[in-house]
PDB file of C-alpha atoms in Angstrom:
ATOM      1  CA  UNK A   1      23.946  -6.314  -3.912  1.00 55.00           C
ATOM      2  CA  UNK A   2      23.084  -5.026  -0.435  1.00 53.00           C
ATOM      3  CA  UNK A   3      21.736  -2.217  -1.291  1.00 56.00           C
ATOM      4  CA  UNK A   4      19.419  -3.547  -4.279  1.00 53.00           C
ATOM      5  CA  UNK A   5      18.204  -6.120  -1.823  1.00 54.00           C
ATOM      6  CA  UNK A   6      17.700  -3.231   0.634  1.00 58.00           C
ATOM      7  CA  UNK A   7      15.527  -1.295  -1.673  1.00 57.00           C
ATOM      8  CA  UNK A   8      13.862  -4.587  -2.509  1.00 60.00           C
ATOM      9  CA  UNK A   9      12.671  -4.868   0.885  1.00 72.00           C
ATOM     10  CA  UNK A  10      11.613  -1.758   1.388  1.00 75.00           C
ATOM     11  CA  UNK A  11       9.322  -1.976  -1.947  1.00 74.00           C
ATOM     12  CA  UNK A  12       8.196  -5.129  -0.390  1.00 76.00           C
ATOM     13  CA  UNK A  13       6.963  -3.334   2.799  1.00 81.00           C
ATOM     14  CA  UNK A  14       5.746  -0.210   1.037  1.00 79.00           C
ATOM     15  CA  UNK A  15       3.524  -2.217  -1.072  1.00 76.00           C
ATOM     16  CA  UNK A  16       2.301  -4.953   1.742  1.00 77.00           C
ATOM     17  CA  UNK A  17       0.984  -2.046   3.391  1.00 76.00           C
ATOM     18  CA  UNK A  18      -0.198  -0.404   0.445  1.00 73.00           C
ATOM     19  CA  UNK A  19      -2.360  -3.498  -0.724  1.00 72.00           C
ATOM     20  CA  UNK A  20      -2.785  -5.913   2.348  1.00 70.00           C
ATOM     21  CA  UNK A  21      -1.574  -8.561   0.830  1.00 72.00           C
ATOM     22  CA  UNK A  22       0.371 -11.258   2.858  1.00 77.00           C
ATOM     23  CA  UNK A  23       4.527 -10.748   1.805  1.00 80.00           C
ATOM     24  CA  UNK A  24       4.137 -14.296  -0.601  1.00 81.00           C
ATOM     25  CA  UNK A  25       1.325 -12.975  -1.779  1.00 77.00           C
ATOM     26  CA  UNK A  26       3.101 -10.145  -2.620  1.00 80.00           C
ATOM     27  CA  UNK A  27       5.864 -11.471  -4.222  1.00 81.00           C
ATOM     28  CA  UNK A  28       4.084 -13.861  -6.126  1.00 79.00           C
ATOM     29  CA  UNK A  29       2.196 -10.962  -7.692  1.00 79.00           C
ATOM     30  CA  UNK A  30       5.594  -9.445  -8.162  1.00 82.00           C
ATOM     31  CA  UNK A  31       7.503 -12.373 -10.106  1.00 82.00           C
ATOM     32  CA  UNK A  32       4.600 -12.769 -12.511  1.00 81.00           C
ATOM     33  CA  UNK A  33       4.733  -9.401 -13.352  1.00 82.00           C
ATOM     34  CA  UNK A  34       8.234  -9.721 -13.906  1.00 84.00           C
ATOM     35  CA  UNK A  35       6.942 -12.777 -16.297  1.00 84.00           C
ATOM     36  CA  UNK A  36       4.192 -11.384 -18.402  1.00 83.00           C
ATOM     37  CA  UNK A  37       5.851  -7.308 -18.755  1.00 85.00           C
ATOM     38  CA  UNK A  38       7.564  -6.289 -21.679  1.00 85.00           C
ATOM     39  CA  UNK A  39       9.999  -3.714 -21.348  1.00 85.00           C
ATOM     40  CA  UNK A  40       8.460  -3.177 -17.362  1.00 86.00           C
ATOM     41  CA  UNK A  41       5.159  -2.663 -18.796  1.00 90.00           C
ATOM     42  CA  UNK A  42       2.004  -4.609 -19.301  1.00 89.00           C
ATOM     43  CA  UNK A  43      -0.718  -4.682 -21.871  1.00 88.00           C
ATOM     44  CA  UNK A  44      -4.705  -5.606 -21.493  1.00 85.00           C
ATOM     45  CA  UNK A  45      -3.877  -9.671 -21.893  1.00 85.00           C
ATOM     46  CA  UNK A  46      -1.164  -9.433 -19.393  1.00 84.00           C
ATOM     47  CA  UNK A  47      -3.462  -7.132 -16.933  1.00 84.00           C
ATOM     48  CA  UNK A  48      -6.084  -9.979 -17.205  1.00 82.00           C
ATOM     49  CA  UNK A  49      -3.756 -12.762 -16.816  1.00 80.00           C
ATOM     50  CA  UNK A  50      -3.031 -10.523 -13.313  1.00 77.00           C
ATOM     51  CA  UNK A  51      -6.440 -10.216 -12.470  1.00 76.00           C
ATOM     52  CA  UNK A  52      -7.030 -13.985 -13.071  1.00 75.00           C
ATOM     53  CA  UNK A  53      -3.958 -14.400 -10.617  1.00 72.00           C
ATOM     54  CA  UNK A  54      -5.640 -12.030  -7.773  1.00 70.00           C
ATOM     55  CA  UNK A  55      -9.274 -13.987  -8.382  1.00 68.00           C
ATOM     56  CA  UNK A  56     -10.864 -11.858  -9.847  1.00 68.00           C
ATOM     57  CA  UNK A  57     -11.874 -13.772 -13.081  1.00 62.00           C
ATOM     58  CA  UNK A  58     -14.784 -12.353 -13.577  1.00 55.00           C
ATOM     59  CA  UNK A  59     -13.759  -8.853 -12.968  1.00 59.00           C
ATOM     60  CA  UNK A  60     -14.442  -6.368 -16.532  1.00 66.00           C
ATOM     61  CA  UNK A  61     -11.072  -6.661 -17.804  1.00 70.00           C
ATOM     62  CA  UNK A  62     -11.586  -3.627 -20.269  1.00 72.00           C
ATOM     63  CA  UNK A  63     -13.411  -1.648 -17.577  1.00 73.00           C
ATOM     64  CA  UNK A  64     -10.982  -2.090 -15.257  1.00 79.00           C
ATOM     65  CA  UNK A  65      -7.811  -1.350 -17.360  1.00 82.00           C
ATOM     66  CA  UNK A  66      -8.921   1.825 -18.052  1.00 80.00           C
ATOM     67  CA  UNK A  67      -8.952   2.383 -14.468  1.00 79.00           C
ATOM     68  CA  UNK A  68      -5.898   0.873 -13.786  1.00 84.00           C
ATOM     69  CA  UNK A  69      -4.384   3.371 -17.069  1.00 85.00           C
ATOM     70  CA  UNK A  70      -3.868   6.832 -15.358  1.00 82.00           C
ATOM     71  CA  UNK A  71      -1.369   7.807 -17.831  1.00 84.00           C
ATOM     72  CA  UNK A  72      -4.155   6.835 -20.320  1.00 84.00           C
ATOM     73  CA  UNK A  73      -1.307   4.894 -22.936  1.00 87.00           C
ATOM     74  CA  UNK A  74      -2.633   1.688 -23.816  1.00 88.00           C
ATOM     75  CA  UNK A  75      -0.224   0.041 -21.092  1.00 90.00           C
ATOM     76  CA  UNK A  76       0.230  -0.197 -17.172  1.00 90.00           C
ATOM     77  CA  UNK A  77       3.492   0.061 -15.568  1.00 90.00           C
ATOM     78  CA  UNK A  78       4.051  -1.679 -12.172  1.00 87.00           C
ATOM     79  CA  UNK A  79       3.364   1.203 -10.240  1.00 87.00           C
ATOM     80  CA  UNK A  80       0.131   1.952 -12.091  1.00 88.00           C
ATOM     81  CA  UNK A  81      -0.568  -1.548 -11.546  1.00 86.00           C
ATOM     82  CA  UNK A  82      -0.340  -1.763  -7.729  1.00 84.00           C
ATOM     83  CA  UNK A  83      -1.876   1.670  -7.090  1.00 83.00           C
ATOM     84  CA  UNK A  84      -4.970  -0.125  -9.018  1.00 82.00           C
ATOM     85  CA  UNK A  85      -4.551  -3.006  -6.566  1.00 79.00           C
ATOM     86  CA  UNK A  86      -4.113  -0.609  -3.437  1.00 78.00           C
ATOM     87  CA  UNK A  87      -7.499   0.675  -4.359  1.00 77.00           C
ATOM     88  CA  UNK A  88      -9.117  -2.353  -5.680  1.00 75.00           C
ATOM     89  CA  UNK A  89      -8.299  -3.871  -1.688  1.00 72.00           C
ATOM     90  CA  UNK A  90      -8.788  -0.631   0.213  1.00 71.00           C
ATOM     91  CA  UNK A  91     -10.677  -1.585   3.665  1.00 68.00           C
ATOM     92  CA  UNK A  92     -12.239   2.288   3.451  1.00 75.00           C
ATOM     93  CA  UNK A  93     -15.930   2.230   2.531  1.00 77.00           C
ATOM     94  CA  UNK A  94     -15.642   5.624   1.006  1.00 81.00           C
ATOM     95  CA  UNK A  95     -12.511   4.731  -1.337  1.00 79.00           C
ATOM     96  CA  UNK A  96     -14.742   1.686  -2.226  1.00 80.00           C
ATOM     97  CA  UNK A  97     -17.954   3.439  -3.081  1.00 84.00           C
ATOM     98  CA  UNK A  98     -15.344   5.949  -5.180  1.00 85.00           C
ATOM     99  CA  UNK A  99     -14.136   3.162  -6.873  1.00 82.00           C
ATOM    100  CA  UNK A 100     -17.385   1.399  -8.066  1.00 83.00           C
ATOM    101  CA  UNK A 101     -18.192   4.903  -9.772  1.00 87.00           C
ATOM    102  CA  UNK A 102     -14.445   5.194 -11.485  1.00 84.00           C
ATOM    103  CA  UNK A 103     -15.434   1.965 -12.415  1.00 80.00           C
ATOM    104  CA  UNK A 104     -18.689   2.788 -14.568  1.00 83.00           C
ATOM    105  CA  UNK A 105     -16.863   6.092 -15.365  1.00 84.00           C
ATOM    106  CA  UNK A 106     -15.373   4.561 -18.054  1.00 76.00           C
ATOM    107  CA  UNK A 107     -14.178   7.973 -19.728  1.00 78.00           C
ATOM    108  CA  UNK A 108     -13.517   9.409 -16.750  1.00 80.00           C
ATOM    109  CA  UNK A 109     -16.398  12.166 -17.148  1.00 86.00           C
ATOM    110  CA  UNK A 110     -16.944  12.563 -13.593  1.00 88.00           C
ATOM    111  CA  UNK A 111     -20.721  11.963 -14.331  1.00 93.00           C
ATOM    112  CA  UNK A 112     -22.582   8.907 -14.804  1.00 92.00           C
ATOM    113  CA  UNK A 113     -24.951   8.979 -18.100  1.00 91.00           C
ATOM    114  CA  UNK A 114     -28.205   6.767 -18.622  1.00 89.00           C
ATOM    115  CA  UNK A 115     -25.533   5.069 -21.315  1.00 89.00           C
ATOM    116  CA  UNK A 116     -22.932   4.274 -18.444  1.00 88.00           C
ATOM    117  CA  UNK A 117     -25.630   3.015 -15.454  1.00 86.00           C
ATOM    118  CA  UNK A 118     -26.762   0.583 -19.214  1.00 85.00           C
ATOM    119  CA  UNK A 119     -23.504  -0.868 -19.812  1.00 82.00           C
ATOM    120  CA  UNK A 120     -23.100  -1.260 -15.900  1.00 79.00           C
ATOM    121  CA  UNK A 121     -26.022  -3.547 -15.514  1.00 78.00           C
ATOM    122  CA  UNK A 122     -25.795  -5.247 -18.518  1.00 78.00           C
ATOM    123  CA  UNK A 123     -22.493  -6.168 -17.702  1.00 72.00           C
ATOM    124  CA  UNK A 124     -23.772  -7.256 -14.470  1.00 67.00           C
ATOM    125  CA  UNK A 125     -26.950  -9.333 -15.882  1.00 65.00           C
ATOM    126  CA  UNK A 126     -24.786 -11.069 -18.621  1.00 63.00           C
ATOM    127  CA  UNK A 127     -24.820 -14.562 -18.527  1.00 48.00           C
ATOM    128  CA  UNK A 128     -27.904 -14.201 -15.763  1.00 51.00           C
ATOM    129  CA  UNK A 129     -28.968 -17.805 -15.762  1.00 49.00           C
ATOM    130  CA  UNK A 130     -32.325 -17.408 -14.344  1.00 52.00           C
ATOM    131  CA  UNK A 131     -33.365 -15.895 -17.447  1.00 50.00           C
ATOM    132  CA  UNK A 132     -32.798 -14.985 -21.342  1.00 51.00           C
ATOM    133  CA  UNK A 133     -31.165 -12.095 -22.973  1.00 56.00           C
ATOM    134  CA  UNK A 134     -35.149 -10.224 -23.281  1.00 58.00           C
ATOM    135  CA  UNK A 135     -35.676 -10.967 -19.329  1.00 49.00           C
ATOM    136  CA  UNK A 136     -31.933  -9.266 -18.794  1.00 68.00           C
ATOM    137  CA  UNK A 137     -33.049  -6.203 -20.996  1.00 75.00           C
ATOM    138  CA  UNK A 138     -36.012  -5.833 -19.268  1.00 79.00           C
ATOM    139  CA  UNK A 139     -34.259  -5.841 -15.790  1.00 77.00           C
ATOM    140  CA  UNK A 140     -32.731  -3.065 -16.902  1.00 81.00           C
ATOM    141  CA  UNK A 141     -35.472  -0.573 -18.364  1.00 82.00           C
ATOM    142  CA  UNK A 142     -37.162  -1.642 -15.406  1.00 82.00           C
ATOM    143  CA  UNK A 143     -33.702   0.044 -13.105  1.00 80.00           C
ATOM    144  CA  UNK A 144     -33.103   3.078 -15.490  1.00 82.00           C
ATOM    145  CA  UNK A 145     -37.058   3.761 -16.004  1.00 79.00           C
ATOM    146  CA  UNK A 146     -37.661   3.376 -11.716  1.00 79.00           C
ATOM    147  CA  UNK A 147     -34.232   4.368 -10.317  1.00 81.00           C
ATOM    148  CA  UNK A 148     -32.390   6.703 -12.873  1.00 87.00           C
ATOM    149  CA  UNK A 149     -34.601   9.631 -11.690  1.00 84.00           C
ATOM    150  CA  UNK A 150     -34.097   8.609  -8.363  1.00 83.00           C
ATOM    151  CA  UNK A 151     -30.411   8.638  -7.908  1.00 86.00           C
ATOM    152  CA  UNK A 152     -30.015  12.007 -10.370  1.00 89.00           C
ATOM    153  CA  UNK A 153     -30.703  14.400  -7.631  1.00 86.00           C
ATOM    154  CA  UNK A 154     -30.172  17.888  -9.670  1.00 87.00           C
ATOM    155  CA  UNK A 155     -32.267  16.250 -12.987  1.00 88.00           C
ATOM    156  CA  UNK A 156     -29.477  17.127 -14.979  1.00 91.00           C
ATOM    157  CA  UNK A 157     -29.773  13.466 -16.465  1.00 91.00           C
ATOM    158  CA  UNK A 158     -26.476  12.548 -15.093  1.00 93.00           C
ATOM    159  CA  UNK A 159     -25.422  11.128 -11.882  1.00 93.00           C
ATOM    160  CA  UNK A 160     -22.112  12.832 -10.037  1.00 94.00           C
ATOM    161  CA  UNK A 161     -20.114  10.962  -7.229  1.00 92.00           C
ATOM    162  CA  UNK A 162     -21.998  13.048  -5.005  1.00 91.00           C
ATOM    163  CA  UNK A 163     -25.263  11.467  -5.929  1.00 91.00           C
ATOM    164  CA  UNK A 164     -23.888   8.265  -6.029  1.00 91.00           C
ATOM    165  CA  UNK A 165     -22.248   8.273  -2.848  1.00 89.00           C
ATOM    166  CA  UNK A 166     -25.525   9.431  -0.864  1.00 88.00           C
ATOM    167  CA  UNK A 167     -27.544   6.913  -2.688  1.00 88.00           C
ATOM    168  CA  UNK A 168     -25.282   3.586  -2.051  1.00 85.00           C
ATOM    169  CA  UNK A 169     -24.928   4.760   1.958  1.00 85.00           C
ATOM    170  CA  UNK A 170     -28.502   4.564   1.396  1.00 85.00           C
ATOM    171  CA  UNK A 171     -28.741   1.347  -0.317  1.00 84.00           C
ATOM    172  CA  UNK A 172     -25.183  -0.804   0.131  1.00 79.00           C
ATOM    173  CA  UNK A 173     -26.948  -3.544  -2.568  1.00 78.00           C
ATOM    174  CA  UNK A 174     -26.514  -0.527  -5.183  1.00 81.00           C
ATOM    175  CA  UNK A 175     -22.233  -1.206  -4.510  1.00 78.00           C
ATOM    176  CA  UNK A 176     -22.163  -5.135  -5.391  1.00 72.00           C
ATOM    177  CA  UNK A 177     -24.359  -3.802  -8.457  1.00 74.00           C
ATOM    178  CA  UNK A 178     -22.306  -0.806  -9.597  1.00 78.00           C
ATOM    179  CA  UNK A 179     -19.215  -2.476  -8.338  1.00 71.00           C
ATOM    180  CA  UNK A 180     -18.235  -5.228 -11.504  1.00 60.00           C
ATOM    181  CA  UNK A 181     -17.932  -7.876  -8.833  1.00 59.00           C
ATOM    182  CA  UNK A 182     -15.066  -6.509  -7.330  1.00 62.00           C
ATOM    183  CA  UNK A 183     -16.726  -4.102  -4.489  1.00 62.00           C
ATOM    184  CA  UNK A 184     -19.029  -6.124  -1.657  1.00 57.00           C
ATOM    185  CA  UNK A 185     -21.956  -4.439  -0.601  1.00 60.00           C
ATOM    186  CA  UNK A 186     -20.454  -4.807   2.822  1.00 62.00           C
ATOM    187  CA  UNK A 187     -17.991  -2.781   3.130  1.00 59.00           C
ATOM    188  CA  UNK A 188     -19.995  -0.093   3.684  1.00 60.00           C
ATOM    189  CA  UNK A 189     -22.220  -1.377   6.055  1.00 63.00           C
ATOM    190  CA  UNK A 190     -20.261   0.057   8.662  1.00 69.00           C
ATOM    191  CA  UNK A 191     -21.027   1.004  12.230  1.00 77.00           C
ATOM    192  CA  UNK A 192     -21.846   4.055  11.798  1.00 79.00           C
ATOM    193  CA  UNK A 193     -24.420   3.926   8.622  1.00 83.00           C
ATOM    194  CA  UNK A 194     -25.878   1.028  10.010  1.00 85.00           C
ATOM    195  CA  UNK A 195     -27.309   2.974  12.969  1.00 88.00           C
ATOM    196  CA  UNK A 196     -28.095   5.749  11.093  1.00 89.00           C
ATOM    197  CA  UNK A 197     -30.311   3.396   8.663  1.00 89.00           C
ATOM    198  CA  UNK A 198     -31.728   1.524  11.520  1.00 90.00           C
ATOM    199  CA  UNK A 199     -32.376   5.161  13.450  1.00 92.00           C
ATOM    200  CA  UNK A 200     -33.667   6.579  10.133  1.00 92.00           C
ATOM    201  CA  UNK A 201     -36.234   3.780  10.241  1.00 92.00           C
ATOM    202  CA  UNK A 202     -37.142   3.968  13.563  1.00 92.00           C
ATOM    203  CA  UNK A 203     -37.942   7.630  12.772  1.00 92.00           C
ATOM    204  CA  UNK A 204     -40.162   7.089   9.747  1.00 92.00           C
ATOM    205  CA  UNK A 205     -42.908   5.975  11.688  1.00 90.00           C
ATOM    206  CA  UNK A 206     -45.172   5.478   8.659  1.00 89.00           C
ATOM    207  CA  UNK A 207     -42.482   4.037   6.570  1.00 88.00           C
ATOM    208  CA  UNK A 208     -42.919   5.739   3.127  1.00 87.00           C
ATOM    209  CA  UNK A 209     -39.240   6.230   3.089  1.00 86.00           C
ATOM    210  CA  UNK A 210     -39.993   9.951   4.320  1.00 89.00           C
ATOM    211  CA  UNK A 211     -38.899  11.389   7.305  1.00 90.00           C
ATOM    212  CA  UNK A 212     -41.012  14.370   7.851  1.00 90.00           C
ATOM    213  CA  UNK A 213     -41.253  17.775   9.747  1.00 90.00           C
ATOM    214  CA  UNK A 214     -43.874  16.339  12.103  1.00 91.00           C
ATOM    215  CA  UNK A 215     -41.455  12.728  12.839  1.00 92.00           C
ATOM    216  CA  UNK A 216     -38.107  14.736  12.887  1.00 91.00           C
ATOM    217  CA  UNK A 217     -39.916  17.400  15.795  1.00 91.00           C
ATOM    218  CA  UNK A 218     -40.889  13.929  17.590  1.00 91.00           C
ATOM    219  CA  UNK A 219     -37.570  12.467  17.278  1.00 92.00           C
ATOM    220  CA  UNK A 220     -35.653  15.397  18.257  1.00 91.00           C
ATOM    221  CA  UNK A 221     -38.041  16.166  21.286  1.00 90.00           C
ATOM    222  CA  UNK A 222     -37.196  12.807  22.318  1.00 91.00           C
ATOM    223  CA  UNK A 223     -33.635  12.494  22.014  1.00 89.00           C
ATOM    224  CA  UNK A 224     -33.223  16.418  23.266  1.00 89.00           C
ATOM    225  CA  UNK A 225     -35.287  16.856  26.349  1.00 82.00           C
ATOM    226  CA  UNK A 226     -33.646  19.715  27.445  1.00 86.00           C
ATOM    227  CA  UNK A 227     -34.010  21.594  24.663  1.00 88.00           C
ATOM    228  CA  UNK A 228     -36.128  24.783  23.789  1.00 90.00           C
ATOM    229  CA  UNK A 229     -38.979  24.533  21.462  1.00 89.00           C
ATOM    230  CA  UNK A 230     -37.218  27.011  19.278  1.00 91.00           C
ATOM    231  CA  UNK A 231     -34.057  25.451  19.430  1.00 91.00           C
ATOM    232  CA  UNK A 232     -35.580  21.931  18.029  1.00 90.00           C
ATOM    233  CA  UNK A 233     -37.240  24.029  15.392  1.00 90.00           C
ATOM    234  CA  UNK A 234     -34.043  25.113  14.000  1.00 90.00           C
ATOM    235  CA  UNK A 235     -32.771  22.124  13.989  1.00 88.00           C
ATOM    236  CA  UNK A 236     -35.990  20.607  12.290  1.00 88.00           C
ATOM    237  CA  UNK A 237     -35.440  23.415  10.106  1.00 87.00           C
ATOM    238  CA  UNK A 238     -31.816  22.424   9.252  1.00 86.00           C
ATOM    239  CA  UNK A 239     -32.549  18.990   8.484  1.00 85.00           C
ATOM    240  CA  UNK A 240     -35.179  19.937   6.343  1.00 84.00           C
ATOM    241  CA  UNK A 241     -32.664  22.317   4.076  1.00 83.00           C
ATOM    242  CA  UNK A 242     -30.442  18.826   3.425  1.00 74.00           C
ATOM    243  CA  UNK A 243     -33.548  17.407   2.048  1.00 67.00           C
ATOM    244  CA  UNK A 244     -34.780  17.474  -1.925  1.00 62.00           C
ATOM    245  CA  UNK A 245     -38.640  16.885  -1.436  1.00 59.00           C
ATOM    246  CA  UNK A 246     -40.360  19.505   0.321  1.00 64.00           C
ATOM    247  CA  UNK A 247     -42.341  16.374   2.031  1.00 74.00           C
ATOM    248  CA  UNK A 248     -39.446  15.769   4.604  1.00 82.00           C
ATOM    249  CA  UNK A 249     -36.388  13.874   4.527  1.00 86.00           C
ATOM    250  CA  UNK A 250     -35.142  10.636   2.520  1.00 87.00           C
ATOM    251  CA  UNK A 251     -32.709   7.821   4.109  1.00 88.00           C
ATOM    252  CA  UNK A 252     -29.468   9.101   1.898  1.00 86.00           C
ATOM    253  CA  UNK A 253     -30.476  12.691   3.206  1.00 87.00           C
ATOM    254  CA  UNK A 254     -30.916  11.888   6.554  1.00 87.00           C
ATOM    255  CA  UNK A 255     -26.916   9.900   5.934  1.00 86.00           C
ATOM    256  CA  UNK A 256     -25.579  12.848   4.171  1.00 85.00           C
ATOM    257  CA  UNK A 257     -27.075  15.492   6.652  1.00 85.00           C
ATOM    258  CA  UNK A 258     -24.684  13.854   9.323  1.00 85.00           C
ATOM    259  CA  UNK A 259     -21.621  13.132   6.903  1.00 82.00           C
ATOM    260  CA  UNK A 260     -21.443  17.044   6.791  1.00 82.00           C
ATOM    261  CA  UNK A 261     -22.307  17.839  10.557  1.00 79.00           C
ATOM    262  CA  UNK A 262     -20.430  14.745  11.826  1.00 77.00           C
ATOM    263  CA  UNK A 263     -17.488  14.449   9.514  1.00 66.00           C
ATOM    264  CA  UNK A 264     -17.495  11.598   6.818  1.00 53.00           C
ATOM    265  CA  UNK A 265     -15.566   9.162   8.714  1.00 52.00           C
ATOM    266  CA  UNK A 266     -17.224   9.445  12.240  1.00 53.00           C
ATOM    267  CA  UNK A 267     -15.309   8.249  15.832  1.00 61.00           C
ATOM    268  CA  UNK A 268     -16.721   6.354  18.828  1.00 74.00           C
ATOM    269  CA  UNK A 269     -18.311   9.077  20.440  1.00 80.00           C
ATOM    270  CA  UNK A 270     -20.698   9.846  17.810  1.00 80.00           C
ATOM    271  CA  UNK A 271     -21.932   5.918  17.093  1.00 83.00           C
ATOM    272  CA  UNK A 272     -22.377   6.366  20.869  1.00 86.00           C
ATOM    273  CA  UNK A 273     -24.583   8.859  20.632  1.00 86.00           C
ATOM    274  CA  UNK A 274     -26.351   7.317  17.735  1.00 87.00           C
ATOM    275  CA  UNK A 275     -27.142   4.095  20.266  1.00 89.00           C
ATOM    276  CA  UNK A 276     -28.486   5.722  23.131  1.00 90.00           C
ATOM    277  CA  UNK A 277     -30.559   8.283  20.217  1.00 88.00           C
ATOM    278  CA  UNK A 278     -32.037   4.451  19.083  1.00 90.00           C
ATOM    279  CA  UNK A 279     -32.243   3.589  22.917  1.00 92.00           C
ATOM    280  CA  UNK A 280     -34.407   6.580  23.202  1.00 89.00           C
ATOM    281  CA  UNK A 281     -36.766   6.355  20.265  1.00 88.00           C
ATOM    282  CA  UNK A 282     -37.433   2.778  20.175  1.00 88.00           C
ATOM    283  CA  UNK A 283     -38.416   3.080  24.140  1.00 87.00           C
ATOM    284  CA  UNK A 284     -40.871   5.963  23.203  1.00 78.00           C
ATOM    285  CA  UNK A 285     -42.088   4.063  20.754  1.00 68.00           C
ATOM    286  CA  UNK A 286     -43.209   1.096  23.463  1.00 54.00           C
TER     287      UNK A 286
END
């Protein structure tokens, strides 16, 4: 008995940090279940009934049990289950931003079709009370026809997690929209991609979304005083490279330019930098 209660305990603690959730929390997950498995398993009406439990009731049950499926069987075990949860709570905007694209990658392509990004919105637009079923369809040939394009970098006519992820740090409202509910748009407006939006803005002086050759020289001569004219050209030069448009720079190049120099995840030091770079700019610009 000791040592079941033992082990207990320590799946208790493994899976409080794992999820976040409080330990009754926890174990009230845990007992139900106990309740609604059959033979330690669960099926798509039990994994709703879970959901409902969690809040999220309006979560894509179907969409989200394929998720939740790794072992791709028709049912969820309990550690299948809580991974799903682990990553369904995760406090990491890149996890999060990875999980709004498993979630539209129903069929776990690794690419997002023009069919997927469809289903996505329409399953975000049904039951829109602000207008009927036509207004919904519109709303979304308006999206695929103006945005598609946009997001599907390579115009291979699918979108990768690489193109997602550079066009959400861009645009966070693109997460709550991709996201079936369950992802907020502000989990990734973190420290550091809020400066580097606000910078990014500062730097676009005529705001068509552009940052080009002519800003970037400006910004950099600001921010690097003591550099050599050839030295800022280079670096001009290796912004430029990151971009797709020959015309300069867009906002999720300008983000993905540092996730690459800077590491994903960022530290102090460089938000630091980023403030007194904002410091600098918006007092030339007075």
């Amino acid at each position: 008995k000791k040592k079941k209660a033992a082990k207990e305990s320590a799946a208790i603690l493994f899976w409080k940090e794992k999820t976040g959730l409080s330990k009754d929390d926890l174990m009230q997950v845990m007992k139900h279940f106990e309740a609604i498995a059959k033979d330690d398993k669960i099926d798509r009406e039990g994994f709703q009934s879970g959901l409902k439990i969690l809040g999220y009731e309006k979560a894509s049950a179907d969409r989200l049990f394929a998720l939740a499926d790794s072992t791709k069987d028709g049912i969820i075990d309990f550690r299948e289950f809580m991974l799903f949860l682990s990553s369904l709570r995760s406090s990491d905007p890149e996890q999060q931003i990875e999980l709004a694209f498993h979630i539209c990658d129903k069929e776990r392509k690794g690419k997002l079709s023009r069919a997927d990004v469809r289903r996505v919105l329409e399953d975000a637009l049904e039951g829109d009370e602000e207008g009927d079923e036509e207004m919904s369809k519109q709303k979304v040939d308006a999206f695929l026809h103006e945005q598609f394009d946009v997001l599907d970098e390579n115009k291979d006519n699918q979108i990768s997690m690489e193109e997602f992820k550079k066009a959400v740090k861009a645009d966070p409202k693109l997460l709550a929209l991709f996201g079936a509910g369950l992802v907020d748009e502000s989990v990734v407006l973190s420290k550091r991609w809020t400066l580097l939006r606000e910078l990014f803005q500062l730097i676009d002086r005529d705001g068509n979304g552009t940052a080009d050759k002519k800003e970037l020289l400006r910004f950099l001569q600001t921010v690097y005083a003591s550099k050599s004219e050839e030295e800022i050209e280079a670096e001009v030069s290796a912004f430029l490279a990151e971009g797709r448009a020959a015309e300069g720079l867009s906002l999720a190049d300008w983000i993905a330019y540092f996730d690459k120099t800077e590491g994903a995840e960022g530290d102090g030091e460089f938000e630091a930098k980023l403030d007194s770079w904002i410091s600098s700019v918006v007092a030339e610009h007075v």
